[in-house]
Amino acid sequence: MNQAVLEARQLSMVLGERQVLQIPSFQVLPGETLVIMGPNGSGKTTLLLCLALLLKPTAGSLAYHGTTVKDAAAELQLRRRFAVVFQEPLLLDTTVLKNVTMGLHLRGIDSQEAKQRAMEWLGRFGIAALAEQSARTLSGGEAQRASLARALALQPEVLFMDEPFANLDAPTRQALIEDFERILRETKVTTVMVTHDRNEALTLANRVAVLIEGNLRQIGLPHEVFASPTDEGVAGFVGVENVLPGVVSAQSKGIATVTVENQKIDAVSELPAGSRVTVCLHPEDVTLAQPAVEATTSSARNHLTGTVIKVFPIGSQVRITIDCGFPLIALITRRSFEEMGLVTGQNIVASFKASSIYLIPHR
Amino acid sequence: MDLIVEGIIQAFVLLVHGDPEVMRVAALSLGISLAATVISLFIGVTLGTAIGLTRFYGRRFLVSLINTGMGAPPVVVGLIVTIMLWRNGPLGVLHILYTPYAMVIAQCVISLPIITGFTMASIQQVNPKLRLQILALGASHGQLLWLLLRETRLPLLSAVMAGFGAIISEVGASMMVGGNITGQTRVLTTAIVMETGKGDFGLAFALSLILMALVYLVNLVLTLIQQRSRPR
């Protein structure tokens, strides 16, 4: 295993009487893009600022390539190896070019090289033509591009980003994420990014860490975290809207039958009968069909008949809540919704595969 | 109306002929007020930045004192400085009462809260995350302060203008600590008061015009610096 570029040990932050961060160990590995996710107020930004040496934790230490950072002089030297991009572009009141060269000057790079690097990165983010313009005249998207160019021109060993795309409109955001993803692939710069956008995490992350109430609840590969959350909090945050308590009532050849509110659900799991579990099911894994159609067309193992109790459109999709003895949420396309002509009170069959279910055993 | 026209003509004549007494009074006015502004600027920017960036016990009380000081009546300042510099006062050993030095001190006391208050407010207005961003760019704490002050240069120049404006035009403190002594501590404002008292409205008006011209010129220079400093 590669030695961590950064490692936080026994990190703790107390603000007033509130413990906002309590993390025994946290590692940033070389070349990875580590995305820290979590709901608002979970301590994501606090953790990022502590790692970037911009906030002093109440307790704990930070090691850089295994060496503990001890004094202010070492912190300054280390900060000069990092770069940070915030949610707001935070450009200074000068030209775009001077904004990008400022950090380079502070790090002792001579003017000619600073200008060359700045122009190169402004070019890579498609805003070289704006170099001599006042930073105050840029649009939101241009300003955030300038902010990213400013950070990457520093050639940081670790790039920290605090929800850098959150303030942008959807098309600008998508374009910038695509550009940034390409640049991450090309530069392989070690990146720690905070977001609460699941799509951003899935697009950019090599590893995902989920922080809830200041505690690191899960860290792992994106598909592991999204498909196999370790607890209900993580499940809820990574988009598992169906989180149901149940008990394994039978086990047969790797298929566990779970009883949830008198309904039987089959799941791929080795858990023995009698295990108390939380059933996790992504709403997009649930398909809906009219009762007559379902039996002949679906290959899914689980079919639950229920009544539509709520219909809620979300953009191009529609969120349907079905009462199957317990509320089950399905996410279907608007087109499917219109074709089926779903209305509240209608009977419907909800189907899902045994492999779509993830069971969290209760300890 | 005649008085105004007469005043304008007299001011023009005094300026064109370079009346030595008027020139001396104008130069002393400008010199004292500029010196007081520069001293207040150094102390006020330092204090305002420190108070703006830090949190400590009693800070709110200190800020309320500074805000009150921004509106302190010059005559009260004049009285306090006079008492301090009086022969038997705490600073009487300096023997500077009724000298331009005393006037500089009094004017510093008037402009210092203004410049401190403006600096504090402008530093506090800067997005707190900008401080983090500047540190993240690799700035030391000294470089951080310099860049923050540069970022607030427009309101800071306004602070200089407000501070200078308050003291070049004040009369109470200058009269009390300077004494309006001919050839030594007479400045434009005290001369205007004196000439008005004597009924020489023409000369008083001429001196007023010169005072206004000086204030305008200094503010013009500061405004040009202020507006030039921002890229387009």
XYZ file of C-alpha atoms in Angstrom:
595
model
C 0.000 0.000 0.000
C 1.222 3.502 -0.841
C 2.239 5.666 2.076
C -0.369 8.326 2.754
C 0.436 11.855 1.557
C -1.521 13.175 4.510
C -2.710 11.433 7.612
C -4.837 12.933 10.351
C -4.680 11.185 13.712
C -7.160 11.518 16.573
C -8.544 14.658 14.990
C -11.054 16.478 17.134
C -12.707 19.869 16.864
C -14.908 21.391 19.521
C -16.725 24.666 18.864
C -18.302 26.076 21.994
C -19.705 22.987 23.642
C -20.349 21.164 20.392
C -18.104 18.392 19.125
C -18.063 19.038 15.383
C -15.350 16.552 14.449
C -14.114 13.317 15.986
C -11.997 11.263 13.615
C -9.520 8.659 14.879
C -7.673 8.320 11.573
C -8.006 9.692 8.065
C -5.618 9.099 5.194
C -5.188 10.773 1.821
C -3.387 8.498 -0.612
C -1.112 9.726 -3.413
C -2.799 10.416 -6.746
C -6.315 9.687 -5.562
C -9.431 11.831 -5.709
C -11.012 11.433 -2.314
C -14.501 12.835 -2.037
C -15.833 13.687 1.416
C -19.620 13.562 1.477
C -22.143 14.267 4.155
C -25.216 16.305 4.981
C -25.040 19.991 5.911
C -23.307 20.567 9.232
C -21.635 17.162 9.235
C -18.142 18.638 9.582
C -16.966 18.150 5.972
C -15.573 21.646 5.519
C -14.042 21.633 9.002
C -12.206 18.413 8.165
C -11.028 19.828 4.826
C -9.755 23.035 6.443
C -7.930 21.041 9.134
C -6.268 18.866 6.488
C -5.326 21.972 4.462
C -3.773 23.519 7.607
C -6.167 26.442 7.507
C -7.903 25.550 10.746
C -6.293 24.362 13.931
C -8.085 21.349 15.412
C -8.839 21.250 19.134
C -6.799 18.054 19.354
C -4.996 15.653 17.079
C -2.121 15.798 14.661
C -1.424 15.797 10.972
C 1.395 13.876 9.324
C 2.774 14.684 5.901
C 4.421 11.650 4.280
C 4.652 10.155 7.747
C 6.234 13.204 9.415
C 4.118 15.015 11.975
C 3.626 18.716 11.269
C 4.765 20.463 14.433
C 5.212 24.223 14.165
C 3.974 27.296 12.307
C 7.022 27.413 10.016
C 6.423 23.814 8.918
C 2.740 24.602 8.403
C 3.581 27.543 6.122
C 6.006 25.422 4.094
C 3.378 22.723 3.794
C 0.583 25.146 2.868
C 2.830 26.185 0.002
C 2.607 22.624 -1.330
C -1.182 22.661 -1.222
C -3.908 24.560 -3.033
C -7.492 25.182 -2.011
C -10.565 25.990 -4.096
C -13.612 27.179 -2.194
C -17.296 27.223 -3.081
C -16.990 30.935 -3.852
C -14.225 31.876 -6.303
C -12.727 34.374 -3.769
C -10.768 36.313 -6.362
C -8.892 39.434 -5.318
C -9.763 42.859 -6.699
C -7.264 42.854 -9.553
C -6.924 41.320 -13.003
C -7.567 37.643 -13.654
C -3.906 37.126 -14.539
C -2.660 38.756 -11.326
C -5.059 36.583 -9.354
C -3.558 33.470 -10.884
C 0.051 34.602 -10.503
C -0.396 35.814 -6.905
C 0.023 32.411 -5.281
C 3.025 31.696 -7.500
C 4.685 34.946 -6.385
C 3.954 34.106 -2.741
C 5.717 30.796 -3.329
C 8.794 32.463 -4.764
C 8.254 31.699 -8.452
C 9.760 34.405 -10.691
C 7.449 36.676 -12.680
C 8.188 35.205 -16.103
C 7.522 31.614 -15.100
C 4.495 32.671 -13.037
C 2.977 34.425 -16.033
C 3.733 31.487 -18.315
C 2.122 28.991 -15.936
C -0.854 31.248 -15.306
C -1.519 31.704 -19.025
C -1.184 27.963 -19.596
C -3.798 27.153 -16.961
C -6.116 29.966 -17.948
C -5.912 28.474 -21.445
C -6.686 24.968 -20.208
C -9.789 26.304 -18.502
C -10.734 28.256 -21.624
C -10.450 31.786 -20.202
C -7.024 32.946 -21.449
C -8.739 35.777 -23.339
C -9.936 37.214 -20.016
C -6.445 37.404 -18.472
C -6.214 41.201 -18.423
C -9.818 41.726 -17.396
C -10.804 42.694 -13.856
C -11.739 39.618 -11.844
C -14.814 41.512 -10.625
C -16.291 41.529 -14.135
C -16.297 37.727 -14.580
C -19.453 35.620 -14.579
C -19.852 32.964 -11.880
C -18.624 30.195 -14.156
C -15.656 32.217 -15.445
C -14.693 33.218 -11.901
C -14.725 29.607 -10.731
C -12.633 28.629 -13.766
C -10.158 31.357 -12.772
C -10.173 30.015 -9.230
C -9.429 26.484 -10.464
C -6.703 27.792 -12.792
C -5.178 29.703 -9.854
C -5.083 26.522 -7.778
C -3.731 24.213 -10.474
C -1.093 26.713 -11.682
C 0.480 26.217 -8.252
C 1.113 22.566 -9.217
C -0.003 21.523 -5.742
C 0.899 18.221 -4.223
C -2.588 18.097 -2.725
C -5.559 20.013 -4.092
C -8.390 20.692 -1.643
C -11.812 21.660 -2.954
C -14.804 22.718 -0.904
C -17.966 22.259 -2.991
C -16.376 24.083 -5.936
C -19.297 23.565 -8.302
C -22.165 24.159 -5.898
C -22.850 27.798 -6.821
C -23.008 27.277 -10.581
C -26.018 26.866 -12.835
C -26.594 23.354 -14.224
C -25.040 23.701 -17.734
C -22.014 25.668 -16.445
C -21.570 23.155 -13.680
C -21.711 20.178 -16.021
C -19.209 21.739 -18.435
C -16.814 22.621 -15.614
C -17.052 19.168 -14.023
C -16.241 17.580 -17.397
C -13.215 19.869 -17.867
C -12.073 19.249 -14.326
C -12.450 15.474 -14.643
C -10.244 15.556 -17.763
C -7.653 17.688 -15.982
C -7.647 15.374 -12.964
C -7.004 12.435 -15.286
C -4.153 14.279 -17.019
C -2.431 15.712 -13.947
C -3.185 12.919 -11.454
C -2.979 15.497 -8.710
C -3.994 14.187 -5.290
C -7.364 15.765 -4.597
C -9.602 15.989 -1.569
C -13.039 17.307 -2.454
C -16.049 18.072 -0.309
C -19.485 17.779 -1.851
C -22.986 16.657 -1.031
C -23.746 15.955 -4.680
C -23.816 12.215 -5.301
C -23.345 12.572 -9.057
C -20.200 14.668 -8.587
C -18.853 12.037 -6.219
C -19.586 9.211 -8.650
C -18.022 11.126 -11.562
C -14.836 12.236 -9.850
C -14.067 10.022 -6.850
C -11.609 7.177 -6.527
C -12.674 6.863 -2.896
C -15.638 8.257 -1.026
C -15.756 9.120 2.674
C -19.111 9.739 4.346
C -19.092 12.054 7.327
C -22.160 12.331 9.543
C -22.313 14.398 12.741
C -18.541 14.788 12.727
C -17.847 11.074 12.571
C -16.360 9.184 9.658
C -19.091 6.604 9.068
C -17.741 4.915 5.940
C -14.828 5.218 3.544
C -14.268 3.096 0.467
C -14.643 2.756 -3.269
C -17.620 4.719 -4.610
C -19.610 1.655 -5.719
C -19.041 0.016 -2.334
C -20.274 3.016 -0.410
C -23.243 3.634 -2.679
C -24.296 -0.020 -2.990
C -23.327 -1.298 0.445
C -23.714 1.428 3.064
C -22.574 0.391 6.519
C -25.398 2.028 8.435
C -28.747 3.694 8.020
C -27.282 7.202 8.114
C -24.930 6.477 5.227
C -27.691 4.625 3.372
C -29.989 7.606 3.647
C -27.294 9.973 2.470
C -26.156 7.945 -0.561
C -29.687 7.853 -1.951
C -31.072 4.648 -0.496
C -34.563 5.936 0.146
C -35.968 2.569 1.126
C -34.427 1.800 4.503
C -36.599 -0.799 6.240
C -36.162 -2.753 9.472
C -36.656 -6.529 9.126
C -35.675 -9.988 10.319
C -34.176 -12.816 8.217
C -36.819 -15.498 8.423
C -35.111 -18.091 6.170
C -31.784 -18.730 4.479
C -31.323 -20.886 1.411
C -28.229 -21.081 -0.795
C -27.213 -17.458 -0.393
C -30.736 -16.103 -0.567
C -32.045 -14.615 2.648
C -35.794 -14.186 3.002
C -36.464 -11.122 5.097
C -39.759 -10.377 6.777
C -40.665 -6.706 6.680
C -44.066 -5.793 8.127
C -45.447 -9.271 7.245
C -44.149 -9.066 3.689
C -41.437 -11.442 2.474
C -38.478 -10.025 0.562
C -35.696 -12.135 -0.962
C -32.191 -10.714 -0.874
C -28.789 -11.994 -1.934
C -27.129 -12.458 1.444
C -25.463 -15.134 3.566
C -26.959 -13.833 6.812
C -28.536 -16.625 8.870
C -32.187 -16.861 9.851
C -33.015 -14.831 12.928
C -30.673 -11.961 12.018
C -32.113 -8.521 12.617
C -31.318 -6.382 9.582
C -31.954 -3.105 7.809
C -33.102 -3.621 4.230
C -31.616 -1.072 1.798
C -33.055 -0.574 -1.660
C -32.372 2.256 -4.105
C -35.679 3.643 -5.462
C -34.349 3.506 -9.042
C -34.009 -0.308 -8.659
C -37.775 -0.665 -8.187
C -39.836 -1.215 -11.356
C -43.593 -0.762 -11.523
C -46.170 -2.528 -13.659
C -49.907 -3.090 -13.859
C -50.900 -6.267 -11.915
C -51.853 -8.204 -15.065
C -48.639 -7.392 -16.909
C -46.152 -7.980 -14.108
C -46.407 -11.768 -13.776
C -45.476 -12.419 -17.384
C -42.774 -9.821 -18.056
C -40.571 -9.312 -14.992
C -37.534 -11.441 -14.177
C -37.232 -9.912 -10.709
C -37.546 -12.204 -7.711
C -39.570 -9.839 -5.560
C -43.091 -8.691 -6.498
C -45.110 -6.690 -3.997
C -48.625 -5.531 -4.689
C -49.570 -2.203 -3.227
C -51.470 1.026 -3.624
C -50.012 4.257 -4.956
C -50.246 6.767 -2.104
C -48.085 9.628 -3.360
C -46.816 10.917 -6.711
C -44.055 13.542 -6.740
C -42.402 14.708 -10.005
C -38.652 15.468 -9.817
C -37.376 16.864 -13.128
C -37.453 14.120 -15.738
C -38.355 11.501 -13.131
C -41.300 10.810 -10.874
C -41.059 9.588 -7.306
C -43.863 7.166 -6.474
C -44.661 6.041 -2.926
C -46.499 2.707 -2.707
C -48.118 1.232 0.363
C -47.100 -2.455 0.380
C -47.698 -2.894 4.082
C -44.824 -0.470 4.446
C -44.063 2.581 2.316
C -41.896 1.641 -0.689
C -40.429 4.362 -2.889
C -39.830 3.917 -6.612
C -38.202 6.343 -9.030
C -39.417 5.983 -12.608
C -39.092 8.097 -15.739
C -41.792 10.635 -16.503
C -42.446 8.770 -19.749
C -43.123 5.456 -17.955
C -45.317 7.316 -15.498
C -47.380 8.797 -18.317
C -47.611 5.485 -20.205
C -48.907 3.690 -17.114
C -51.274 6.552 -16.297
C -50.548 6.202 -12.583
C -52.807 7.946 -10.104
C -53.017 7.800 -6.332
C -55.208 4.979 -5.034
C -54.360 2.728 -7.977
C -53.162 -0.840 -7.378
C -49.713 -1.566 -8.747
C -47.021 -4.243 -8.550
C -43.534 -3.158 -7.442
C -40.732 -5.491 -8.499
C -37.051 -5.589 -7.621
C -34.222 -8.079 -7.866
C -32.822 -9.937 -4.892
C -29.387 -8.637 -5.913
C -30.599 -5.019 -5.701
C -31.088 -5.348 -1.960
C -28.358 -4.732 0.558
C -28.831 -5.949 4.096
C -27.157 -4.173 7.002
C -26.933 -6.592 9.946
C -27.696 -5.090 13.369
C -24.842 -5.464 15.787
C -24.037 88.981 -3.005
C -21.465 91.809 -3.064
C -19.636 90.138 -0.218
C -19.326 86.893 -2.175
C -18.089 88.613 -5.330
C -15.703 90.744 -3.286
C -14.450 87.620 -1.506
C -13.826 85.785 -4.773
C -11.932 88.774 -6.177
C -9.925 89.187 -2.982
C -9.067 85.476 -2.915
C -7.927 85.677 -6.511
C -5.784 88.743 -5.772
C -4.260 87.144 -2.659
C -3.403 84.004 -4.582
C -2.086 85.752 -7.675
C 0.047 88.167 -5.680
C 1.176 85.336 -3.444
C 0.449 87.251 -0.241
C 3.174 85.910 2.069
C 0.994 85.796 5.200
C -1.845 83.991 3.418
C 0.600 81.554 1.828
C 2.224 80.890 5.179
C -1.131 80.325 6.877
C -2.285 78.037 4.055
C 0.991 76.088 4.092
C 0.828 75.674 7.872
C -2.784 74.487 7.655
C -1.888 71.958 5.016
C 1.328 70.855 6.753
C -0.311 70.322 10.151
C -3.298 68.468 8.751
C -1.225 66.282 6.406
C 1.196 65.393 9.222
C -1.711 64.525 11.524
C -3.361 62.463 8.765
C -0.188 60.493 8.039
C 0.425 59.776 11.744
C -3.232 58.785 12.252
C -3.072 56.637 9.138
C -0.207 54.522 10.460
C -1.654 54.161 13.937
C -5.282 53.905 12.780
C -4.692 51.289 10.094
C -2.664 49.173 12.515
C -5.265 49.472 15.266
C -8.246 49.064 12.930
C -6.744 45.962 11.321
C -5.890 44.414 14.683
C -9.353 45.074 16.107
C -11.069 44.040 12.870
C -9.295 40.706 12.665
C -9.238 39.625 16.288
C -11.739 38.762 18.981
C -10.950 39.576 22.603
C -12.685 40.391 25.864
C -13.875 44.008 25.882
C -13.711 44.333 22.093
C -17.270 45.606 21.777
C -16.643 48.261 24.401
C -13.497 49.359 22.572
C -15.377 49.493 19.256
C -18.116 51.615 20.857
C -15.420 54.005 22.158
C -13.899 54.278 18.676
C -17.304 54.888 17.130
C -17.990 57.592 19.708
C -14.568 59.081 19.000
C -15.515 59.389 15.335
C -18.003 62.034 16.354
C -15.974 63.654 19.135
C -16.411 67.465 19.140
C -13.082 69.151 18.304
C -13.495 71.626 21.173
C -13.685 68.744 23.646
C -10.567 67.223 22.075
C -8.953 70.680 22.256
C -9.825 70.969 25.934
C -8.416 67.537 26.785
C -5.197 68.095 24.808
C -4.796 71.542 26.378
C -5.147 70.061 29.873
C -2.657 67.319 29.008
C -0.121 69.811 27.629
C -0.733 72.536 30.210
C 2.320 73.580 32.165
C 1.202 71.508 35.182
C -0.426 68.784 33.083
C 0.826 65.224 32.594
C 2.691 66.209 29.410
C 3.525 69.758 30.463
C 7.238 68.999 30.465
C 7.135 68.887 26.673
C 6.404 72.653 26.510
C 4.599 72.348 23.206
C 1.281 74.011 24.017
C 0.563 76.840 21.552
C 2.923 75.333 18.977
C 2.149 73.505 15.716
C 3.154 70.246 17.453
C 0.252 70.607 19.867
C -2.034 71.238 16.900
C -0.767 68.062 15.178
C -1.444 66.089 18.372
C -4.978 67.499 18.696
C -5.742 66.803 15.049
C -4.371 63.259 15.412
C -6.762 62.683 18.306
C -9.643 63.854 16.089
C -8.734 61.839 12.977
C -7.442 58.680 14.670
C -10.891 57.261 15.599
C -12.176 58.068 12.111
C -9.354 56.218 10.348
C -9.385 53.378 12.901
C -13.159 52.996 12.593
C -13.146 53.040 8.790
C -10.261 50.541 8.657
C -11.955 48.243 11.143
C -15.224 48.344 9.212
C -13.596 47.737 5.845
C -11.471 44.853 7.146
C -14.537 43.293 8.739
C -16.427 43.572 5.473
C -13.927 41.346 3.693
C -15.305 37.820 3.275
C -13.689 35.785 6.103
C -13.034 33.014 3.609
C -10.830 35.384 1.606
C -8.392 35.295 4.535
C -8.337 31.511 4.293
C -7.931 31.718 0.512
C -4.947 34.074 0.821
C -3.336 31.811 3.426
C -4.038 28.846 1.155
C -2.207 30.597 -1.681
C 0.869 30.400 0.527
C 0.891 33.770 2.272
C 2.663 34.245 5.583
C 0.708 36.209 8.206
C 2.532 39.408 7.209
C 1.694 38.864 3.541
C -1.904 38.117 4.516
C -2.236 41.502 6.260
C -0.676 43.342 3.343
C -2.983 41.650 0.812
C -6.055 42.275 2.968
C -5.179 45.969 3.239
C -4.599 46.101 -0.506
C -7.999 44.506 -0.997
C -9.586 47.209 1.147
C -7.657 50.076 -0.441
C -10.770 51.830 -1.733
C -12.483 52.196 1.653
C -9.084 52.911 3.222
C -8.581 55.866 0.898
C -12.069 56.996 1.873
C -10.894 56.784 5.485
C -7.938 59.036 4.656
C -10.252 61.516 2.937
C -12.664 61.507 5.878
C -9.855 61.888 8.400
C -8.169 64.705 6.477
C -11.507 66.415 5.845
C -12.346 66.369 9.543
C -9.122 68.002 10.671
C -8.361 70.523 7.908
C -11.775 72.036 8.583
C -11.815 71.956 12.376
C -11.291 75.133 14.301
C -12.053 74.527 17.964
C -9.093 72.336 18.840
C -6.627 74.360 16.733
C -7.729 77.552 18.425
C -7.440 76.055 21.909
C -4.097 74.254 21.611
C -2.537 76.577 19.007
C -3.764 79.918 20.271
C -4.017 81.479 16.781
C -0.634 83.214 17.174
C 0.356 85.270 14.145
C 3.289 83.765 12.311
C 3.320 80.676 14.530
C 0.040 78.831 14.918
C -2.433 80.749 12.806
C -4.068 78.426 10.313
C -6.810 79.017 7.751
C -9.731 78.070 10.000
C -8.596 80.139 12.984
C -7.823 83.067 10.656
C -11.319 82.830 9.136
C -12.894 82.925 12.602
C -10.748 85.901 13.540
C -11.396 87.887 10.324
C -15.132 87.200 10.604
C -15.036 88.445 14.186
C -13.317 91.617 13.005
C -15.998 92.088 10.356
C -13.573 91.646 7.461
C -15.923 89.327 5.585
C -14.100 89.755 2.282
C -10.823 88.420 3.661
C -12.657 85.703 5.636
C -14.415 84.615 2.481
C -11.158 84.690 0.518
C -9.494 82.482 3.131
C -12.527 80.160 3.025
C -12.164 79.816 -0.723
C -8.483 78.989 -0.358
C -9.353 76.422 2.313
C -11.992 74.834 0.074
C -9.552 74.788 -2.852
C -6.958 73.004 -0.701
C -9.497 70.440 0.522
C -10.623 69.892 -3.058
C -7.075 69.475 -4.379
C -6.091 66.948 -1.722
C -9.310 64.989 -2.231
C -8.883 65.147 -6.005
C -5.443 63.545 -5.706
C -6.784 60.869 -3.330
C -9.793 60.225 -5.558
C -7.567 59.813 -8.610
C -5.410 57.316 -6.715
C -8.530 55.520 -5.475
C -10.204 55.215 -8.844
C -7.029 54.381 -10.754
C -6.188 51.459 -8.492
C -8.945 49.190 -9.833
C -8.516 47.323 -13.144
C -11.265 47.705 -15.701
